[in-house]
Short mmCIF file of C-alpha atoms in Angstrom, two decimals:
data_model
loop_
_atom_site.label_atom_id
_atom_site.label_comp_id
_atom_site.label_asym_id
_atom_site.label_seq_id
_atom_site.Cartn_x
_atom_site.Cartn_y
_atom_site.Cartn_z
CA UNK A 99 0.64 -49.89 7.17
CA UNK A 100 4.27 -50.52 8.29
CA UNK A 101 5.64 -53.60 6.56
CA UNK A 102 6.92 -55.29 9.72
CA UNK A 103 3.31 -55.74 10.89
CA UNK A 104 1.37 -58.48 9.18
CA UNK A 105 -2.41 -58.21 9.01
CA UNK A 106 -2.64 -61.38 11.13
CA UNK A 107 -0.65 -59.68 13.90
CA UNK A 108 -2.88 -56.59 13.72
CA UNK A 109 -5.98 -58.77 13.94
CA UNK A 110 -4.55 -60.82 16.82
CA UNK A 111 -3.83 -57.63 18.80
CA UNK A 112 -7.29 -56.30 18.01
CA UNK A 113 -9.05 -59.48 19.18
CA UNK A 114 -7.06 -59.50 22.45
CA UNK A 115 -7.71 -55.82 23.14
CA UNK A 116 -11.38 -55.99 22.17
CA UNK A 117 -11.86 -59.09 24.36
CA UNK A 118 -10.39 -57.02 27.19
CA UNK A 119 -12.96 -54.30 26.51
CA UNK A 120 -15.81 -56.83 26.64
CA UNK A 121 -14.53 -58.37 29.86
CA UNK A 122 -13.73 -55.13 31.71
CA UNK A 123 -16.81 -53.12 30.83
CA UNK A 124 -19.48 -55.80 30.67
CA UNK A 125 -18.39 -58.30 33.29
CA UNK A 126 -15.65 -57.11 35.64
CA UNK A 127 -16.75 -53.58 36.59
CA UNK A 128 -20.54 -54.27 36.60
CA UNK A 129 -19.87 -57.15 39.02
CA UNK A 130 -17.70 -54.90 41.21
CA UNK A 131 -20.30 -52.11 41.24
CA UNK A 132 -23.09 -54.52 42.01
CA UNK A 133 -21.10 -56.17 44.86
CA UNK A 134 -20.36 -52.74 46.27
CA UNK A 135 -24.03 -51.74 46.35
CA UNK A 136 -25.08 -55.10 47.80
CA UNK A 137 -22.38 -54.84 50.47
CA UNK A 138 -23.76 -51.44 51.54
CA UNK A 139 -27.36 -52.69 51.54
CA UNK A 140 -26.47 -55.74 53.63
CA UNK A 141 -24.14 -54.10 56.15
CA UNK A 142 -25.67 -50.65 56.47
CA UNK A 143 -29.44 -51.15 56.42
CA UNK A 144 -31.87 -48.20 56.19
CA UNK A 145 -33.28 -48.89 59.68
CA UNK A 146 -29.89 -48.18 61.28
CA UNK A 147 -28.40 -45.78 58.73
CA UNK A 148 -31.42 -43.76 57.58
CA UNK A 149 -29.40 -40.75 56.43
CA UNK A 150 -27.92 -42.92 53.71
CA UNK A 151 -31.36 -43.59 52.27
CA UNK A 152 -33.34 -40.34 51.87
CA UNK A 153 -36.96 -41.07 50.97
CA UNK A 154 -36.65 -44.62 52.30
CA UNK A 155 -39.75 -46.84 51.95
CA UNK A 156 -40.38 -50.37 53.26
CA UNK A 157 -39.02 -52.96 50.85
CA UNK A 158 -36.29 -50.57 49.68
CA UNK A 159 -33.47 -53.10 50.15
CA UNK A 160 -35.26 -55.80 48.14
CA UNK A 161 -36.06 -53.32 45.33
CA UNK A 162 -32.46 -52.16 45.14
CA UNK A 163 -31.18 -55.74 45.10
CA UNK A 164 -33.56 -56.54 42.25
CA UNK A 165 -32.35 -53.44 40.36
CA UNK A 166 -28.77 -54.61 40.81
CA UNK A 167 -29.63 -58.05 39.44
CA UNK A 168 -31.24 -56.39 36.39
CA UNK A 169 -28.19 -54.14 36.03
CA UNK A 170 -25.86 -57.15 36.01
CA UNK A 171 -28.12 -59.07 33.59
CA UNK A 172 -28.16 -56.12 31.13
CA UNK A 173 -24.38 -55.81 31.29
CA UNK A 174 -23.81 -59.53 30.87
CA UNK A 175 -26.19 -59.52 27.89
CA UNK A 176 -24.22 -56.66 26.30
CA UNK A 177 -21.06 -58.67 27.00
CA UNK A 178 -22.53 -61.70 25.25
CA UNK A 179 -23.46 -59.52 22.27
CA UNK A 180 -19.78 -58.47 22.17
CA UNK A 181 -18.63 -62.09 22.23
CA UNK A 182 -21.05 -62.86 19.37
CA UNK A 183 -19.69 -59.89 17.37
CA UNK A 184 -16.14 -61.14 18.00
CA UNK A 185 -17.05 -64.67 16.92
CA UNK A 186 -18.76 -63.27 13.81
CA UNK A 187 -15.62 -61.33 12.92
CA UNK A 188 -13.44 -64.41 13.32
CA UNK A 189 -15.88 -66.52 11.31
CA UNK A 190 -16.21 -64.03 8.45
CA UNK A 191 -12.47 -63.34 8.24
CA UNK A 192 -12.82 -59.63 9.06
CA UNK A 193 -9.98 -57.32 8.02
CA UNK A 194 -9.65 -53.77 9.37
CA UNK A 195 -9.92 -51.08 6.69
CA UNK A 196 -6.48 -49.88 5.67
CA UNK A 197 -7.71 -46.27 5.55
CA UNK A 198 -9.23 -46.44 9.04
CA UNK A 199 -12.83 -45.76 10.01
CA UNK A 200 -13.57 -49.11 11.68
CA UNK A 201 -12.96 -47.57 15.10
CA UNK A 202 -16.48 -46.16 14.92
CA UNK A 203 -17.85 -49.67 15.59
CA UNK A 204 -15.59 -50.03 18.65
CA UNK A 205 -16.85 -46.65 19.86
CA UNK A 206 -20.50 -47.54 19.28
CA UNK A 207 -20.09 -50.78 21.21
CA UNK A 208 -18.31 -48.86 23.99
CA UNK A 209 -21.23 -46.43 24.24
CA UNK A 210 -23.62 -49.37 24.42
CA UNK A 211 -21.51 -50.85 27.21
CA UNK A 212 -21.42 -47.62 29.19
CA UNK A 213 -25.16 -46.89 28.91
CA UNK A 214 -26.05 -48.88 32.09
CA UNK A 215 -23.14 -47.16 33.88
CA UNK A 216 -24.39 -43.74 32.82
CA UNK A 217 -27.83 -44.66 34.15
CA UNK A 218 -26.30 -45.69 37.49
CA UNK A 219 -24.31 -42.41 37.63
CA UNK A 220 -27.45 -40.40 36.96
CA UNK A 221 -29.27 -42.29 39.74
CA UNK A 222 -26.34 -41.64 42.07
CA UNK A 223 -26.51 -37.91 41.40
CA UNK A 224 -30.24 -37.93 42.07
CA UNK A 225 -29.57 -39.80 45.30
CA UNK A 226 -27.01 -37.19 46.40
CA UNK A 227 -29.45 -34.44 45.49
CA UNK A 228 -32.11 -35.98 47.73
CA UNK A 229 -29.52 -36.24 50.52
CA UNK A 230 -28.72 -32.55 50.19
CA UNK A 231 -32.41 -31.65 50.27
CA UNK A 232 -33.00 -33.62 53.48
CA UNK A 233 -29.76 -32.49 55.12
CA UNK A 234 -30.60 -30.80 58.41
CA UNK A 235 -27.51 -31.18 60.60
CA UNK A 236 -27.40 -28.27 63.04
CA UNK A 237 -23.78 -28.64 64.13
CA UNK A 238 -21.33 -28.48 61.25
CA UNK A 239 -17.59 -28.98 61.46
CA UNK A 240 -14.71 -28.07 59.17
CA UNK A 241 -10.94 -28.17 59.32
CA UNK A 242 -9.33 -24.75 59.37
CA UNK A 243 -6.62 -25.85 56.93
CA UNK A 244 -6.25 -24.53 53.41
CA UNK A 245 -6.40 -27.15 50.69
CA UNK A 246 -4.67 -26.83 47.36
CA UNK A 247 -4.44 -28.85 44.18
CA UNK A 248 -1.09 -30.35 45.12
CA UNK A 249 -2.47 -31.75 48.38
CA UNK A 250 -4.31 -34.23 46.16
CA UNK A 251 -1.94 -34.91 43.29
CA UNK A 252 1.76 -34.65 42.56
CA UNK A 253 2.76 -31.53 40.58
CA UNK A 254 4.56 -33.90 38.21
CA UNK A 255 1.26 -35.35 36.94
CA UNK A 256 -0.20 -31.86 36.47
CA UNK A 257 2.97 -30.84 34.62
CA UNK A 258 2.72 -33.95 32.44
CA UNK A 259 -0.94 -33.13 31.65
CA UNK A 260 0.06 -29.61 30.50
CA UNK A 261 3.05 -30.90 28.59
CA UNK A 262 1.02 -33.55 26.74
CA UNK A 263 -1.77 -31.11 25.94
CA UNK A 264 0.65 -28.61 24.40
CA UNK A 265 2.56 -31.42 22.67
CA UNK A 266 -0.68 -32.62 21.05
CA UNK A 267 -1.63 -29.04 20.14
CA UNK A 268 1.78 -28.48 18.54
CA UNK A 269 1.54 -31.78 16.68
CA UNK A 270 -1.98 -31.01 15.50
CA UNK A 271 -1.21 -27.45 14.39
CA UNK A 272 1.93 -28.68 12.63
CA UNK A 273 -0.07 -31.32 10.77
CA UNK A 274 -3.07 -29.10 10.00
CA UNK A 275 -0.91 -26.41 8.41
CA UNK A 276 -1.19 -22.59 8.71
CA UNK A 277 -4.14 -21.43 10.81
CA UNK A 278 -5.31 -19.23 7.92
CA UNK A 279 -6.01 -22.35 5.86
CA UNK A 280 -7.94 -24.18 8.62
CA UNK A 281 -11.43 -25.50 8.06
CA UNK A 282 -14.29 -25.59 10.54
CA UNK A 283 -13.30 -29.15 11.54
CA UNK A 284 -9.83 -27.99 12.67
CA UNK A 285 -11.22 -25.17 14.79
CA UNK A 286 -13.85 -27.51 16.24
CA UNK A 287 -11.22 -30.12 17.25
CA UNK A 288 -8.98 -27.60 19.00
CA UNK A 289 -11.94 -25.88 20.69
CA UNK A 290 -13.43 -29.20 21.83
CA UNK A 291 -10.22 -30.57 23.36
CA UNK A 292 -9.29 -27.23 24.95
CA UNK A 293 -12.84 -26.86 26.26
CA UNK A 294 -12.70 -30.35 27.72
CA UNK A 295 -9.46 -29.54 29.56
CA UNK A 296 -10.99 -26.30 30.85
CA UNK A 297 -13.99 -28.32 32.07
CA UNK A 298 -11.61 -30.73 33.88
CA UNK A 299 -9.84 -27.75 35.49
CA UNK A 300 -13.13 -26.20 36.67
CA UNK A 301 -14.32 -29.53 38.09
CA UNK A 302 -11.02 -29.92 39.96
CA UNK A 303 -11.32 -26.37 41.31
CA UNK A 304 -14.87 -27.04 42.56
CA UNK A 305 -13.94 -30.25 44.37
CA UNK A 306 -10.66 -28.98 45.85
CA UNK A 307 -12.50 -26.06 47.41
CA UNK A 308 -14.90 -28.43 49.08
CA UNK A 309 -17.95 -28.96 46.90
CA UNK A 310 -19.91 -31.67 48.68
CA UNK A 311 -22.16 -34.01 46.74
CA UNK A 312 -22.97 -35.93 49.90
CA UNK A 313 -23.48 -33.45 52.76
CA UNK A 314 -23.06 -36.10 55.48
CA UNK A 315 -19.71 -37.41 54.28
CA UNK A 316 -16.99 -37.50 56.96
CA UNK A 317 -14.18 -34.93 56.34
CA UNK A 318 -11.61 -37.65 55.58
CA UNK A 319 -13.92 -39.38 53.10
CA UNK A 320 -14.68 -36.02 51.51
CA UNK A 321 -10.93 -35.48 51.01
CA UNK A 322 -10.59 -38.93 49.45
CA UNK A 323 -13.52 -38.14 47.16
CA UNK A 324 -11.87 -34.88 46.09
CA UNK A 325 -8.58 -36.74 45.56
CA UNK A 326 -10.23 -39.33 43.34
CA UNK A 327 -11.95 -36.63 41.25
CA UNK A 328 -8.69 -34.67 40.86
CA UNK A 329 -6.73 -37.77 39.84
CA UNK A 330 -9.38 -38.95 37.40
CA UNK A 331 -9.54 -35.53 35.73
CA UNK A 332 -5.75 -35.14 35.43
CA UNK A 333 -5.26 -38.71 34.17
CA UNK A 334 -8.12 -38.26 31.69
CA UNK A 335 -6.48 -35.13 30.35
CA UNK A 336 -3.16 -36.96 29.92
CA UNK A 337 -4.83 -39.93 28.23
CA UNK A 338 -6.90 -37.89 25.78
CA UNK A 339 -3.74 -36.02 24.70
CA UNK A 340 -1.85 -39.29 24.20
CA UNK A 341 -4.76 -40.88 22.33
CA UNK A 342 -5.23 -37.91 20.03
CA UNK A 343 -1.50 -37.74 19.33
CA UNK A 344 -1.51 -41.43 18.41
CA UNK A 345 -4.60 -40.99 16.23
CA UNK A 346 -2.89 -38.05 14.53
CA UNK A 347 0.29 -40.08 14.03
CA UNK A 348 -1.73 -42.98 12.60
CA UNK A 349 -3.27 -40.60 10.11
CA UNK A 350 0.05 -38.99 9.24
CA UNK A 351 2.19 -42.13 8.95
CA UNK A 352 -0.48 -44.34 7.35
CA UNK A 353 -1.07 -46.95 10.03
CA UNK A 354 -4.81 -46.31 10.42
CA UNK A 355 -5.24 -50.06 10.44
CA UNK A 356 -4.45 -49.79 14.17
CA UNK A 357 -7.24 -47.28 14.82
CA UNK A 358 -9.74 -49.85 16.21
CA UNK A 359 -7.06 -51.29 18.54
CA UNK A 360 -6.03 -47.85 19.78
CA UNK A 361 -9.63 -46.74 20.27
CA UNK A 362 -10.56 -49.87 22.23
CA UNK A 363 -7.40 -49.62 24.34
CA UNK A 364 -8.01 -45.94 25.06
CA UNK A 365 -11.63 -46.55 26.08
CA UNK A 366 -10.50 -49.26 28.48
CA UNK A 367 -7.83 -47.01 29.96
CA UNK A 368 -10.47 -44.32 30.52
CA UNK A 369 -12.60 -46.77 32.50
CA UNK A 370 -9.67 -48.23 34.46
CA UNK A 371 -8.32 -44.79 35.34
CA UNK A 372 -11.78 -43.33 35.91
CA UNK A 373 -13.93 -45.93 37.58
CA UNK A 374 -10.99 -48.03 38.79
CA UNK A 375 -9.16 -45.17 40.52
CA UNK A 376 -12.42 -43.87 41.98
CA UNK A 377 -13.32 -47.28 43.46
CA UNK A 378 -9.81 -47.91 44.75
CA UNK A 379 -9.47 -44.52 46.47
CA UNK A 380 -12.97 -44.73 47.93
CA UNK A 381 -12.46 -48.18 49.38
CA UNK A 382 -15.76 -49.28 50.85
CA UNK A 383 -14.18 -50.78 53.97
CA UNK A 384 -12.47 -47.49 54.77
CA UNK A 385 -15.58 -45.28 54.42
CA UNK A 386 -17.01 -43.95 57.67
CA UNK A 387 -20.66 -45.03 57.58
CA UNK A 388 -21.30 -43.90 61.17
CA UNK A 389 -22.12 -40.42 59.85
CA UNK A 390 -25.29 -41.88 58.30
CA UNK A 391 -26.45 -43.45 61.54
CA UNK A 392 -29.05 -41.91 63.81
CA UNK A 393 -27.72 -41.98 67.35
CA UNK A 394 -30.01 -43.13 70.15
CA UNK A 395 -30.37 -40.90 73.21
CA UNK A 396 -27.66 -42.70 75.22
CA UNK A 397 -25.16 -42.53 72.35
CA UNK A 398 -25.99 -38.90 71.64
CA UNK A 399 -25.40 -38.04 75.29
CA UNK B 300 -7.73 -27.24 64.10
CA UNK B 301 -11.43 -27.79 63.67
CA UNK B 302 -14.19 -25.22 63.68
CA UNK B 303 -17.83 -25.87 64.53
CA UNK B 304 -20.90 -23.86 63.68
CA UNK B 305 -24.25 -24.36 65.34
CA UNK B 306 -27.03 -23.34 62.98
CA UNK B 307 -29.58 -23.17 65.84
CA UNK B 308 -27.40 -20.90 67.97
CA UNK B 309 -28.91 -17.38 68.36
CA UNK B 310 -25.39 -15.97 67.87
CA UNK B 311 -25.02 -15.13 64.15
CA UNK B 312 -22.93 -17.62 62.18
CA UNK B 313 -20.32 -15.03 61.19
CA UNK B 314 -19.92 -14.08 64.85
CA UNK B 315 -19.43 -17.75 65.78
CA UNK B 316 -16.69 -17.98 63.17
CA UNK B 317 -14.96 -14.81 64.41
CA UNK B 318 -15.17 -15.94 68.02
CA UNK B 319 -13.70 -19.38 67.33
CA UNK B 320 -10.87 -18.07 65.16
CA UNK B 321 -9.97 -15.45 67.79
CA UNK B 322 -10.02 -18.11 70.53
CA UNK B 323 -7.83 -20.40 68.41
CA UNK B 324 -5.34 -17.54 67.95
CA UNK B 325 -5.36 -16.73 71.67
CA UNK B 326 -5.00 -20.41 72.57
CA UNK B 327 -2.01 -20.81 70.26
CA UNK B 328 -3.79 -23.25 67.94
CA UNK B 329 -3.39 -20.79 65.10
CA UNK B 330 -0.01 -19.08 64.83
CA UNK B 331 1.08 -15.95 62.93
CA UNK B 332 1.62 -16.82 59.27
CA UNK B 333 -0.67 -19.87 59.33
CA UNK B 334 -2.72 -20.15 56.14
CA UNK B 335 -6.50 -20.11 56.45
CA UNK B 336 -8.86 -21.83 54.03
CA UNK B 337 -10.33 -19.75 51.24
CA UNK B 338 -13.78 -18.24 51.76
CA UNK B 339 -15.23 -20.66 49.23
CA UNK B 340 -13.61 -23.72 50.82
CA UNK B 341 -14.74 -22.88 54.36
CA UNK B 342 -18.25 -21.99 53.20
CA UNK B 343 -18.54 -25.27 51.26
CA UNK B 344 -17.17 -27.33 54.14
CA UNK B 345 -19.61 -25.79 56.63
CA UNK B 346 -22.53 -25.61 54.23
CA UNK B 347 -22.76 -21.85 54.71
CA UNK B 348 -23.23 -18.99 52.30
CA UNK B 349 -19.96 -17.53 50.93
CA UNK B 350 -21.11 -14.09 52.12
CA UNK B 351 -21.27 -15.27 55.75
CA UNK B 352 -17.64 -16.42 55.72
CA UNK B 353 -16.60 -13.33 53.73
CA UNK B 354 -18.17 -11.10 56.39
CA UNK B 355 -16.34 -12.94 59.18
CA UNK B 356 -13.02 -12.69 57.31
CA UNK B 357 -13.58 -9.03 56.55
CA UNK B 358 -14.21 -8.20 60.23
CA UNK B 359 -11.21 -10.28 61.32
CA UNK B 360 -9.08 -8.41 58.80
CA UNK B 361 -10.38 -5.06 60.11
CA UNK B 362 -9.30 -6.17 63.60
CA UNK B 363 -5.89 -7.21 62.21
CA UNK B 364 -6.34 -10.81 63.31
CA UNK B 365 -5.93 -12.05 59.76
CA UNK B 366 -4.45 -10.51 56.63
CA UNK B 367 -5.21 -11.15 52.97
CA UNK B 368 -2.23 -11.35 50.64
CA UNK B 369 -3.98 -11.06 47.29
CA UNK B 370 -4.15 -14.27 45.25
CA UNK B 371 -1.86 -16.05 47.76
CA UNK B 372 -4.72 -16.23 50.23
CA UNK B 373 -5.49 -15.38 53.83
CA UNK B 374 -3.06 -15.74 56.72
CA UNK B 375 -2.96 -15.15 60.46
CA UNK B 376 -1.67 -11.62 61.14
CA UNK B 377 1.80 -11.30 62.80
CA UNK B 378 0.20 -9.39 65.73
CA UNK B 379 -2.92 -11.53 65.79
CA UNK B 380 -2.56 -12.69 69.40
CA UNK B 381 -2.52 -9.14 70.80
CA UNK B 382 -5.21 -7.95 68.40
CA UNK B 383 -7.50 -10.90 69.07
CA UNK B 384 -7.53 -10.00 72.74
CA UNK B 385 -8.87 -6.54 71.96
CA UNK B 386 -12.63 -6.49 72.40
CA UNK B 387 -13.88 -3.86 69.95
CA UNK B 388 -17.55 -4.32 70.92
CA UNK B 389 -16.71 -3.87 74.59
CA UNK B 390 -14.61 -0.80 73.80
CA UNK B 391 -17.48 0.78 71.81
CA UNK B 392 -19.88 0.02 74.65
CA UNK B 393 -17.54 1.67 77.19
CA UNK B 394 -16.98 4.74 75.03
CA UNK B 395 -20.71 5.29 74.46
CA UNK B 396 -21.50 4.70 78.16
CA UNK B 397 -18.91 7.34 79.12
CA UNK B 398 -20.39 9.82 76.65
CA UNK B 399 -23.95 9.17 77.91
CA UNK B 400 -22.80 9.67 81.51
CA UNK B 401 -21.14 12.99 80.55
CA UNK B 402 -24.29 14.14 78.68
CA UNK B 403 -26.53 13.27 81.65
CA UNK B 404 -24.23 15.11 84.04
CA UNK B 405 -24.64 18.15 81.80
CA UNK B 406 -28.42 17.83 82.21
CA UNK B 407 -29.35 16.35 78.81
CA UNK B 408 -32.49 14.19 78.68
CA UNK B 409 -32.43 10.66 77.17
CA UNK B 410 -34.52 11.91 74.26
CA UNK B 411 -31.99 14.71 73.52
CA UNK B 412 -29.11 12.22 73.74
CA UNK B 413 -30.87 9.84 71.31
CA UNK B 414 -31.58 12.64 68.81
CA UNK B 415 -28.01 13.94 69.09
CA UNK B 416 -26.62 10.40 68.61
CA UNK B 417 -28.82 9.79 65.57
CA UNK B 418 -27.81 13.19 64.08
CA UNK B 419 -24.13 12.46 64.69
CA UNK B 420 -24.45 9.06 62.98
CA UNK B 421 -26.35 10.69 60.11
CA UNK B 422 -23.68 13.39 59.64
CA UNK B 423 -20.85 10.82 59.77
CA UNK B 424 -22.43 8.67 57.10
CA UNK B 425 -22.97 11.58 54.67
#
């Protein structure tokens, strides 16, 4: 560990960053998600906007509200567990291992925190799937304008993503030594990170060329959705490269004591740039909900 | 410029696409050199099969209303306005009507004309 950092300073940074992780993932974003769902349920009820609720049954709104309350309760409970862990660490005088490895606990807690979010995402995909199955619009419209990647994101960010990926790769290869002497772990790391970037690129390609999860979505909202996906993917690629480079540097220059801090900070950035960007770009007040409404005969005429 | 497809329309979807693109060219809404969406993008946006849009693009390219420039994509042809006005179906109909009239004048029966037409088509496709 560099001498100018005392263990107290390292611990102080860790407690601040880890508290941020508890707050963001277990309190702030669950509350935002829950408010968003409740806002939709209150302002766009199934009786008036039936296309938004495929397979709607009486009592649907009450059931969904109850589910949201459970969702919040689970997240808050996980948050409290985090606070208890933090208090336990303070009480027991925890010290991060000088050789690293403690970041695994930060990761495990992060996965626990994101489990309810993953469940919500899975439910959302199922919801979209039901919407696609019930989609029966006879008149379909599209803009006759070609869309490209740079309509959604500045080329600078894409360039930065490439640059950081190759910088990490160079750094990693340089540290790992000649390819001939590589072990399975080295090949697996490079393949995994490259594969992840290829997956990001394919996802971007699918959404830029118009893949619709929600078939009713208004064209402008669909563009915003594509924009949010593109930005999240590019920012994720940049962040993973930065994180891995830092992790590599920590290993190389013997400051693994910062590993838990870096891991927690990176996880939070992923959520802020993923969920945060997605929610900001798809502002609920700007979404056109009229596409989900069934017009009466006068309105249709 | 927006395009609309009616799934219930008896006119095939690819024909609706061709018709609307030609009308947009004739009406000046699409100008020579304008970029068109990729087949995949338009098919996804309209919820159609890629093959339907590909067929429409291929027939528009045959009529020189659009042109494909490899990986750069599809564009409106420089002579699109003149070419879009040309009604190939109408021209075929006129040509065949003229031939049938000539055959009848020569005393051929409808059955003989049909057989001769089918043979000619068969020989051309060999």
